[in-house]
Short mmCIF file of C-alpha atoms in Angstrom, two decimals:
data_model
loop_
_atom_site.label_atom_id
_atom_site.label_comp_id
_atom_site.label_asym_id
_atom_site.label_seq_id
_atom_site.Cartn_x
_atom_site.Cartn_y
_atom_site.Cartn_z
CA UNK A 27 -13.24 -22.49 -6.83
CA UNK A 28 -11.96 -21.65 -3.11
CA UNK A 29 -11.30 -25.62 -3.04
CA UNK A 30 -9.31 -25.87 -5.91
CA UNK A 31 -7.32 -23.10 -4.85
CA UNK A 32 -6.61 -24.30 -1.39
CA UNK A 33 -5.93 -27.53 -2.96
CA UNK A 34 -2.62 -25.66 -5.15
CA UNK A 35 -1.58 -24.77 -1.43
CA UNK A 36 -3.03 -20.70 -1.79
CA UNK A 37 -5.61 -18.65 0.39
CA UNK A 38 -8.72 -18.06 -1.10
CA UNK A 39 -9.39 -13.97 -1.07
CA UNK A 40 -12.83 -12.61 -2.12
CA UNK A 41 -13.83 -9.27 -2.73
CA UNK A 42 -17.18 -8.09 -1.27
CA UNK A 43 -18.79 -4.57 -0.89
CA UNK A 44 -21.77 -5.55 1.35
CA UNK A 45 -22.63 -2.20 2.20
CA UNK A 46 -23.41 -0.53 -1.32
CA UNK A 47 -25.73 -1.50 -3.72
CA UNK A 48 -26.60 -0.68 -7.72
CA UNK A 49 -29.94 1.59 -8.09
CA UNK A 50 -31.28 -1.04 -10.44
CA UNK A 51 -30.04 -3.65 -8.84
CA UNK A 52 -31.96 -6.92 -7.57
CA UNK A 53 -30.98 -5.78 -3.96
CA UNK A 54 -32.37 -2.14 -4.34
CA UNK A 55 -35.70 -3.59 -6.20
CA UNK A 56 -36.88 -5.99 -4.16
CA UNK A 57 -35.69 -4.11 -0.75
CA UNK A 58 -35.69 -0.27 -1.17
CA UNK A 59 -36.81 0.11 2.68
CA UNK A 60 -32.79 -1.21 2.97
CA UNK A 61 -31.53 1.41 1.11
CA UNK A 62 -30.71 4.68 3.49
CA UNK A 63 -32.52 7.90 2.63
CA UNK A 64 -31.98 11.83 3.52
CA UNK A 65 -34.02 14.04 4.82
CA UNK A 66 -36.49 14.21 1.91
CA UNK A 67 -36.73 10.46 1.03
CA UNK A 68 -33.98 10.54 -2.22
CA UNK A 69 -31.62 7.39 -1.49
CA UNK A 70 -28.05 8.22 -0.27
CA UNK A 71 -25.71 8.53 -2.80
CA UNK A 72 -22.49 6.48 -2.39
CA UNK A 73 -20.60 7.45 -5.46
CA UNK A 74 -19.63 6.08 -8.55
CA UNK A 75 -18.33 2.47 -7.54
CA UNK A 76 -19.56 -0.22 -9.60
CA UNK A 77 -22.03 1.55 -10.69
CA UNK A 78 -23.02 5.67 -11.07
CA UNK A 79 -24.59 7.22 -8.36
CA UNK A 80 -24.42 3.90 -5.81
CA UNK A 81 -26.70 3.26 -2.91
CA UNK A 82 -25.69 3.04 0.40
CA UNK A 83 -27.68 0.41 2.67
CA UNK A 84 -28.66 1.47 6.37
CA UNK A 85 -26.60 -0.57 8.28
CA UNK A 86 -29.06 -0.76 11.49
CA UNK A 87 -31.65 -1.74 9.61
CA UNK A 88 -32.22 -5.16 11.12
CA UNK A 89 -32.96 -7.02 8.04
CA UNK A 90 -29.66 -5.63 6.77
CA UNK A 91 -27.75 -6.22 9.55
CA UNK A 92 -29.08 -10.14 9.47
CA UNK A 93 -28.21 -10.14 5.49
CA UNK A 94 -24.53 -8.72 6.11
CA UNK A 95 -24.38 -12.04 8.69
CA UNK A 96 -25.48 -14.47 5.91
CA UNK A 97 -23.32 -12.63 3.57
CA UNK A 98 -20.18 -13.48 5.33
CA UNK A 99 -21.43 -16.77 7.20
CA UNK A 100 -21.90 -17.86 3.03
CA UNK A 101 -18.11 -16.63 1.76
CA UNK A 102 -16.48 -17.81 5.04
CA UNK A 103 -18.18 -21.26 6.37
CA UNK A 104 -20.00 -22.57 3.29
CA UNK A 105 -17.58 -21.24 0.50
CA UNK A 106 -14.64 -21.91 2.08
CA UNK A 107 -12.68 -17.96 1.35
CA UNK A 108 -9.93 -17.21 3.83
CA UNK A 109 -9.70 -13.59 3.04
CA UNK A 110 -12.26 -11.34 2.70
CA UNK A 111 -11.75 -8.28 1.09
CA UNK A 112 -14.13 -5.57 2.30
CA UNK A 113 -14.61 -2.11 -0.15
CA UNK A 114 -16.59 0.70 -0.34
CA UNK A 115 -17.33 0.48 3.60
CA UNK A 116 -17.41 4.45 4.10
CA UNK A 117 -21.13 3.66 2.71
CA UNK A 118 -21.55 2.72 5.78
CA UNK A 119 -21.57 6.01 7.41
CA UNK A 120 -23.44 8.34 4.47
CA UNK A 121 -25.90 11.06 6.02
CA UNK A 122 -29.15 10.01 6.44
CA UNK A 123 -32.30 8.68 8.66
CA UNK A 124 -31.22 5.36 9.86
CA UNK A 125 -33.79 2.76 11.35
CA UNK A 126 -31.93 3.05 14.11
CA UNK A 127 -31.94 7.21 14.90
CA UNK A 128 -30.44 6.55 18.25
CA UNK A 129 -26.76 5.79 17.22
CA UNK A 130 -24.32 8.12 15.66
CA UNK A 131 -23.04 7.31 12.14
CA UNK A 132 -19.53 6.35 13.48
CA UNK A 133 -21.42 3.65 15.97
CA UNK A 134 -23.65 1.97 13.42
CA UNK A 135 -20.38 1.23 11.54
CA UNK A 136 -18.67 0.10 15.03
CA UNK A 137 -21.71 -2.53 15.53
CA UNK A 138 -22.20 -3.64 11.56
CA UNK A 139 -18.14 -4.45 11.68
CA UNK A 140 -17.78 -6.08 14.41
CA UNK A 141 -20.38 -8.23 14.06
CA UNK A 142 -18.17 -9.05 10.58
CA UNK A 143 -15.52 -10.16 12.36
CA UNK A 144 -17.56 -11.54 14.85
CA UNK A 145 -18.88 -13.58 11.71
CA UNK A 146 -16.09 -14.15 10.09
CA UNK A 147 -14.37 -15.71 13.21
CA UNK A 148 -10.68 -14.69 14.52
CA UNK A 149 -8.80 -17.17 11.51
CA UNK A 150 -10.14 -15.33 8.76
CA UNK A 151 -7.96 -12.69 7.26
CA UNK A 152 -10.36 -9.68 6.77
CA UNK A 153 -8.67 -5.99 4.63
CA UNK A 154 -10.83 -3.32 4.82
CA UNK A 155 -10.73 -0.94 2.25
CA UNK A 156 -12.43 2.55 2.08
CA UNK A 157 -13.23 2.59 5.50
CA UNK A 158 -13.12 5.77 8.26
CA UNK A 159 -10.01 4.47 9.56
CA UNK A 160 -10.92 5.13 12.97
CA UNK A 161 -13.82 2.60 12.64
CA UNK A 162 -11.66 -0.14 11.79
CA UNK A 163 -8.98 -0.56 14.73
CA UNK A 164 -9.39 -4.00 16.29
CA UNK A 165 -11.55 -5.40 13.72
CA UNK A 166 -9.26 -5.52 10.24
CA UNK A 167 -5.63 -7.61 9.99
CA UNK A 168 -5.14 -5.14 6.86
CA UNK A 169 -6.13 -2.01 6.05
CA UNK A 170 -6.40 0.46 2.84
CA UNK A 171 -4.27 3.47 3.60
CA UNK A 172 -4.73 5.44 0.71
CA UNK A 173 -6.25 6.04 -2.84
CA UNK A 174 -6.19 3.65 -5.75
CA UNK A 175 -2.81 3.57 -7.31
CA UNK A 176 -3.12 4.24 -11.35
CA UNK A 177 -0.66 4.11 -14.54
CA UNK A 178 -0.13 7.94 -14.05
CA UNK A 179 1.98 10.22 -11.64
CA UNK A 180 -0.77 12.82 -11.74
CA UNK A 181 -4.70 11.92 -11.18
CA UNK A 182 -6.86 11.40 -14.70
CA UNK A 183 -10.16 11.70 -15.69
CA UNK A 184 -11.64 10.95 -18.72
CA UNK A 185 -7.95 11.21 -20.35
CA UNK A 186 -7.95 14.77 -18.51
CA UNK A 187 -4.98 15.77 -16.69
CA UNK A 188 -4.78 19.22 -16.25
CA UNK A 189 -8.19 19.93 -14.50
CA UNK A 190 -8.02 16.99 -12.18
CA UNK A 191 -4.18 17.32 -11.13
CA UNK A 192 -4.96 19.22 -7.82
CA UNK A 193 -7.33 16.36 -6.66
CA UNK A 194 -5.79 15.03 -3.56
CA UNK A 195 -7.89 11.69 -3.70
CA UNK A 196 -8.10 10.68 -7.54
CA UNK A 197 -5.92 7.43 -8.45
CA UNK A 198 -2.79 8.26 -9.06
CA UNK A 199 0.90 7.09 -8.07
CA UNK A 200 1.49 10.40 -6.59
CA UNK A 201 -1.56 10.19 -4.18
CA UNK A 202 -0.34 6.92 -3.23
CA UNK A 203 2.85 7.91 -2.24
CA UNK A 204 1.27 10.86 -0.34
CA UNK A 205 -1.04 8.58 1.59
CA UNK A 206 1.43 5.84 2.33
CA UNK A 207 4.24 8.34 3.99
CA UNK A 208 1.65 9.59 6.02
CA UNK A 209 0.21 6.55 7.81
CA UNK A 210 3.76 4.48 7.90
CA UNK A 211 3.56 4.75 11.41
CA UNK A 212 0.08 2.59 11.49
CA UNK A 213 1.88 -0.42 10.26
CA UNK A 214 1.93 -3.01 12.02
CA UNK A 215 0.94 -1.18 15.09
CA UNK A 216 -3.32 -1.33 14.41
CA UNK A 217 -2.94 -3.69 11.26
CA UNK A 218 -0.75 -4.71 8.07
CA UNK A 219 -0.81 -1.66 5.65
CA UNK A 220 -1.95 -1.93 1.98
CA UNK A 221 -0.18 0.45 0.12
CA UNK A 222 -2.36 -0.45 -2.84
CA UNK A 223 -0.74 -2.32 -5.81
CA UNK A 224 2.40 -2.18 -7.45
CA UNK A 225 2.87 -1.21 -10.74
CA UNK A 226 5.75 -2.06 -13.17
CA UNK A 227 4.39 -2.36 -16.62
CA UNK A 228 5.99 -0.79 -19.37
CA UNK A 229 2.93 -1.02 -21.63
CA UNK A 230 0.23 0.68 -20.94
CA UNK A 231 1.19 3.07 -18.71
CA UNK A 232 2.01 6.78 -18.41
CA UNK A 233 4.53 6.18 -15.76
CA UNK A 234 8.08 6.92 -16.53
CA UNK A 235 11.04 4.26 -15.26
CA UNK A 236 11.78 6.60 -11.98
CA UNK A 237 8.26 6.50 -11.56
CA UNK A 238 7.57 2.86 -11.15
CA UNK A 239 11.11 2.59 -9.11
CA UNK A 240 9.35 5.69 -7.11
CA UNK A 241 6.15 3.60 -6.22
CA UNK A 242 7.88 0.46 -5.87
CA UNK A 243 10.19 1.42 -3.55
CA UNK A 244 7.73 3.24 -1.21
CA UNK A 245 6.04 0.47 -1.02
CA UNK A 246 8.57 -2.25 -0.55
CA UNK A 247 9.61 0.18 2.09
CA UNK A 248 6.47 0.15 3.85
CA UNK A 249 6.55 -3.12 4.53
CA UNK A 250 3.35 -3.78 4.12
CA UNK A 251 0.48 -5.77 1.51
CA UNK A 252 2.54 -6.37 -1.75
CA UNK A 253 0.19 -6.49 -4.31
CA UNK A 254 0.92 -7.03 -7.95
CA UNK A 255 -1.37 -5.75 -10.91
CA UNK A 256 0.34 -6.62 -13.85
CA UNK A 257 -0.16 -8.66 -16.89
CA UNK A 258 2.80 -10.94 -15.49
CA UNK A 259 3.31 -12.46 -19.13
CA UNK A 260 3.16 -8.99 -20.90
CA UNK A 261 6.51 -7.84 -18.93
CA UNK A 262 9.98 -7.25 -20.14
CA UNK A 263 12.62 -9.19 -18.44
CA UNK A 264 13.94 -6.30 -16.74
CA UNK A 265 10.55 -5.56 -15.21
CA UNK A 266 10.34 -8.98 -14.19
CA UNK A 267 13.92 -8.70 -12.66
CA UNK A 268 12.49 -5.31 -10.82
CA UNK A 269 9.18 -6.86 -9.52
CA UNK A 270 11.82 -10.46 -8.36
CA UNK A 271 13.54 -7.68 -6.59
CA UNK A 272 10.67 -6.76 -3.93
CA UNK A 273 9.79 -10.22 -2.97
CA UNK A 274 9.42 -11.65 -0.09
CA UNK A 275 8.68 -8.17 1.36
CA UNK A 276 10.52 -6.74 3.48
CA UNK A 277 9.98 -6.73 8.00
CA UNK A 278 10.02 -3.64 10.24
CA UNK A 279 7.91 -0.09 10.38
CA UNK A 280 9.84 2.61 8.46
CA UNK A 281 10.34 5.79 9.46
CA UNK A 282 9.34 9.10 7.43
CA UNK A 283 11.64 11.92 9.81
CA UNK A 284 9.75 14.92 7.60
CA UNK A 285 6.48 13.44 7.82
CA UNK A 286 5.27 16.41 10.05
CA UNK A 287 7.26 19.07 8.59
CA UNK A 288 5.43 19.35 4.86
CA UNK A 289 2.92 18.26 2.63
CA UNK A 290 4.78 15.80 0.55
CA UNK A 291 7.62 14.05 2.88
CA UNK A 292 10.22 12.97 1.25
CA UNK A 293 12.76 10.72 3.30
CA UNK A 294 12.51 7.58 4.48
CA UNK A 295 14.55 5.19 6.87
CA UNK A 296 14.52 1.92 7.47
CA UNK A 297 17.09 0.05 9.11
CA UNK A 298 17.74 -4.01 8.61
CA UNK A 299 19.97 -6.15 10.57
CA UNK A 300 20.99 -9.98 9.69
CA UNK A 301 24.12 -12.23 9.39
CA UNK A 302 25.52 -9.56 6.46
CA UNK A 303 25.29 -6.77 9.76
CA UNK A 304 23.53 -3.91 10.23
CA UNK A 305 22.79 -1.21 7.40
CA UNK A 306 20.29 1.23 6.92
CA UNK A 307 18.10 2.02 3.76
CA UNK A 308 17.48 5.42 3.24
CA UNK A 309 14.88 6.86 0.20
CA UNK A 310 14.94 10.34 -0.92
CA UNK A 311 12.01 11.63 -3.16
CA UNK A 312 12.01 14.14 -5.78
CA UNK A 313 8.31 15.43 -6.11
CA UNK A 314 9.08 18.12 -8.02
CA UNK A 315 8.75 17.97 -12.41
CA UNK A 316 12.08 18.68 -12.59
CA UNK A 317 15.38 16.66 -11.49
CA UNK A 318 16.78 17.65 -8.46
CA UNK A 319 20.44 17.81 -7.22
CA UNK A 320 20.94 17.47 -3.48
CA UNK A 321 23.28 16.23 -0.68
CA UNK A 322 22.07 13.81 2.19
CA UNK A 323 23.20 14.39 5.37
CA UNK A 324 24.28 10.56 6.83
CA UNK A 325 23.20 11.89 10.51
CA UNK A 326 19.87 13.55 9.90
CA UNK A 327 18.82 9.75 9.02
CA UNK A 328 19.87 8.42 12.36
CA UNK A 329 22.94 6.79 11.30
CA UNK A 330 25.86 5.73 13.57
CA UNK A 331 28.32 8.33 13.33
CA UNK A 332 31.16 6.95 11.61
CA UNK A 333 34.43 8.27 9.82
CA UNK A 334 33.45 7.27 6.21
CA UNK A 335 30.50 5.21 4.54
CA UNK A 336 30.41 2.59 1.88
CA UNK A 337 26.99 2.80 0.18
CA UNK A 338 25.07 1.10 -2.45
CA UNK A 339 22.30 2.25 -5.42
CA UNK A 340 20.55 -0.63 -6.63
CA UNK A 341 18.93 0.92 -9.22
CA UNK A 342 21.31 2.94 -10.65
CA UNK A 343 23.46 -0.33 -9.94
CA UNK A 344 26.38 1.96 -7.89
CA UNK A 345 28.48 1.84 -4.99
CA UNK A 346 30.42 4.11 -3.53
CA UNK A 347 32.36 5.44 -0.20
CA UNK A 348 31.81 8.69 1.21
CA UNK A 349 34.38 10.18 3.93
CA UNK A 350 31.99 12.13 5.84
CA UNK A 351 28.59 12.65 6.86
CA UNK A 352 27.72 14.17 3.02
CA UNK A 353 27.00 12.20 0.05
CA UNK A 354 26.46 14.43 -2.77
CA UNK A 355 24.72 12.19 -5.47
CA UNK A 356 24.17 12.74 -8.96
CA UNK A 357 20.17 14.59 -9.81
CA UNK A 358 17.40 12.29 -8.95
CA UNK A 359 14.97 12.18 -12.12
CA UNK A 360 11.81 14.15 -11.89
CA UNK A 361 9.29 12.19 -9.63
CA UNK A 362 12.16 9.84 -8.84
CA UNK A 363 13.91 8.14 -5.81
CA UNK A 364 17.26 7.93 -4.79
CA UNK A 365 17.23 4.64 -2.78
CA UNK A 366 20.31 3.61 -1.05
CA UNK A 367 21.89 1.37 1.31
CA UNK A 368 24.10 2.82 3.78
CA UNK A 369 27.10 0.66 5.96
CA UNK A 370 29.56 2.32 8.09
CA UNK A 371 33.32 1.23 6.65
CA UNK A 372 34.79 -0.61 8.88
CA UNK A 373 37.70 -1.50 7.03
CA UNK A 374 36.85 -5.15 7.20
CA UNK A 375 34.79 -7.10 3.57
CA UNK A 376 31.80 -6.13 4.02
CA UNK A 377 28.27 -6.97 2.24
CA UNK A 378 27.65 -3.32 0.29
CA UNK A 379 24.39 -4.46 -1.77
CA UNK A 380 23.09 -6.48 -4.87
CA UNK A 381 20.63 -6.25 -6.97
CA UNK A 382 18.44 -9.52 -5.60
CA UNK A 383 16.79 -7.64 -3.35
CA UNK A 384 15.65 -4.49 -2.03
CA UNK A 385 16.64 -4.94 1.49
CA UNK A 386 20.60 -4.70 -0.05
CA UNK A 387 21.82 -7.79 2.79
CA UNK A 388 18.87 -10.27 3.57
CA UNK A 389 19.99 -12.22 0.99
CA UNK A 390 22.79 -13.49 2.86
CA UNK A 391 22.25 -15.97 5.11
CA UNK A 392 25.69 -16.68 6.55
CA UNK A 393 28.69 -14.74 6.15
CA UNK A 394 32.39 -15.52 7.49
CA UNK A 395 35.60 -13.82 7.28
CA UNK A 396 39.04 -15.28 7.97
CA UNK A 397 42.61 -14.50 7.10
CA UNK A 398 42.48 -15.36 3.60
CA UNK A 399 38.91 -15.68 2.37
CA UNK A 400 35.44 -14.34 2.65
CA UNK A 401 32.38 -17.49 2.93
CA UNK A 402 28.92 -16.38 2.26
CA UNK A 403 25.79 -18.54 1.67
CA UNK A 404 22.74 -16.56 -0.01
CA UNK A 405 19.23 -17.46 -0.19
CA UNK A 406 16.22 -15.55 -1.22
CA UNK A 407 13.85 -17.59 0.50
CA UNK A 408 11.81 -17.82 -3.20
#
């Protein structure tokens, strides 16, 4: 399989949770003295992953440690998978007695990870995913920086909503969002982040439209993983169009200027630079259930203080010019974004935004003004 996909010119990705384990499984039968064990013998749970009440292998145990090795020496060098997907590592660090008593929980995941990597070898791309982030620094190219994403804004259970909405770490779209604004700054600084997938189904899903633009702009924003989890041949063209729109993703670390100042930040900058000049894209969220009217102020983003601005909704498929430093815009839907691109007016033709992609300018790859006529050349680079 990993050769036939190399051969259509891909990367090979497998996913692997090498440090959990099924009670009934073959692994916890024929090797309980791997499985790691509280205080009065019971196994450690490790939650309901692939299966209820998971074990959690003791990661010292030296018998372990040498079938973690094989694992990944067998999905790397004798398999042929480029990219390893990692899950369910917090397992890793469950309470317990270890084989191993003299090293802290946080250090028998520092040894059983970087022997990974040490494994794996420096080519190999390796994600980890439910991993104490801390542990992971200088081991994973991409990291998990928040919950699953679901088809809902608020976390489900069991086709529960109302008992389960406070849950800070259930799937949901709004716990992704949460996550992702907080660790922005990670990016690209101690790994690529992975947002988690992007979702824009219109069948079976509880997600309104702001919602999906909502997640999928956060994410594009990021700049990080895109990952797509749709039924590709179940979406409408206009979801299709939406999804065209993030691709390829976009470069640079955003920034999130109310990340410290409240529980559910809402504004996000990121500015882009290329042949159609410089512009900024700014995000504002509405987290509450109701739509929200507000006014952005053009210099609490960072932008160049200018005399008037020509600006650009893509999704609402508007442009505009604002004298000023206020743009008063109309309500943004309830859990939805008001994503813009922002351009000083110069007075000159300038590049104000399309709707080919989300960075509202790196589509154009030359651009030329003279007397009497205005050259551009676009490509998407897809």
């Amino acid at each position: 399989l990993a050769d036939k996909i190399t051969g259509e010119g891909f990367v090979p990705g497998l996913g692997l949770a090498p440090f959990i384990t099924a009670p009934k499984g073959a692994l916890a039968r024929h090797h309980p003295e791997w499985i790691l064990r509280g205080l009065r013998g019971r196994p450690a749970n490790a939650g309901s992953t692939w299966a209820v009440r998971s074990r959690g292998l003791d990661v010292t145990h030296p018998d372990v440690v040498e079938h973690t090795r094989r694992l990944i020496r067998t999905a790397v060098h004798e398999d042929g998978f480029r990219y390893l997907k990692l899950d369910f590592l917090y397992a890793g660090v469950l309470e317990g007695r270890r084989h191993d008593p003299t090293r802290t929980r946080a250090q028998a995941l520092d040894a059983i990870l970087r022997l990974i990597r040490e494994e794996a070898g420096p080519d190999i791309t390796l994600l980890g995913c439910g991993c104490p982030m801390g542990s992971g620094i200088g081991v994973f190219d991409a990291m998990r920086i928040g919950t699953d994403v679901a088809p809902s804004w608020h976390p489900r259970y069991f086709g529960t909503e109302w008992f389960f909405r406070p849950e800070p770490t259930f799937p949901s779209v709004r716990n992704v969002l949460r996550n992702v604004l907080a660790r922005m700054p990670m990016h690209k600084r101690w790994w690529v982040n992975d947002p988690d997938c992007v979702l824009v189904r219109q069948e079976d899903t509880r997600l309104t439209p702001a919602e999906v633009q909502s997640l999928a702009t956060v994410i594009s924003l990021s700049g990080g993983s895109l990952i797509v989890s749709d039924d590709l041949t179940a979406l409408s063209a206009e979801r299709i169009e939406w999804l065209g729109r993030l691709l390829p993703t976009l470069e640079g670390r955003a920034r999130v200027p109310d990340a410290l100042e409240c529980g559910e930040p809402s504004e996000i900058v990121l500015p882009q630079s290329g042949a159609a000049g410089e512009w900024t894209l700014l995000a504002r969220l509405n987290w509450d259930d109701q739509p929200q009217e507000l006014a952005l102020d053009l210099e609490h983003f960072g932008l160049p203080a200018s005399a008037s601005y020509l600006w650009a909704d893509p999704w609402e498929r508007r442009t505009g010019l604002v004298v000023g430093r206020m743009l008063h815009l109309p309500a943004i839907p309830a859990h939805g974004v008001r994503f813009l691109a922002v351009r000083p007016a110069t007075g000159e033709p300038t590049w104000i935004g399309d709707t080919l992609h989300i960075s509202q300018g790196q589509v154009v790859s030359s651009w030329q003004v003279t007397k009497d006529e205005v050259r551009a050349r676009l490509s998407l680079g897809r």
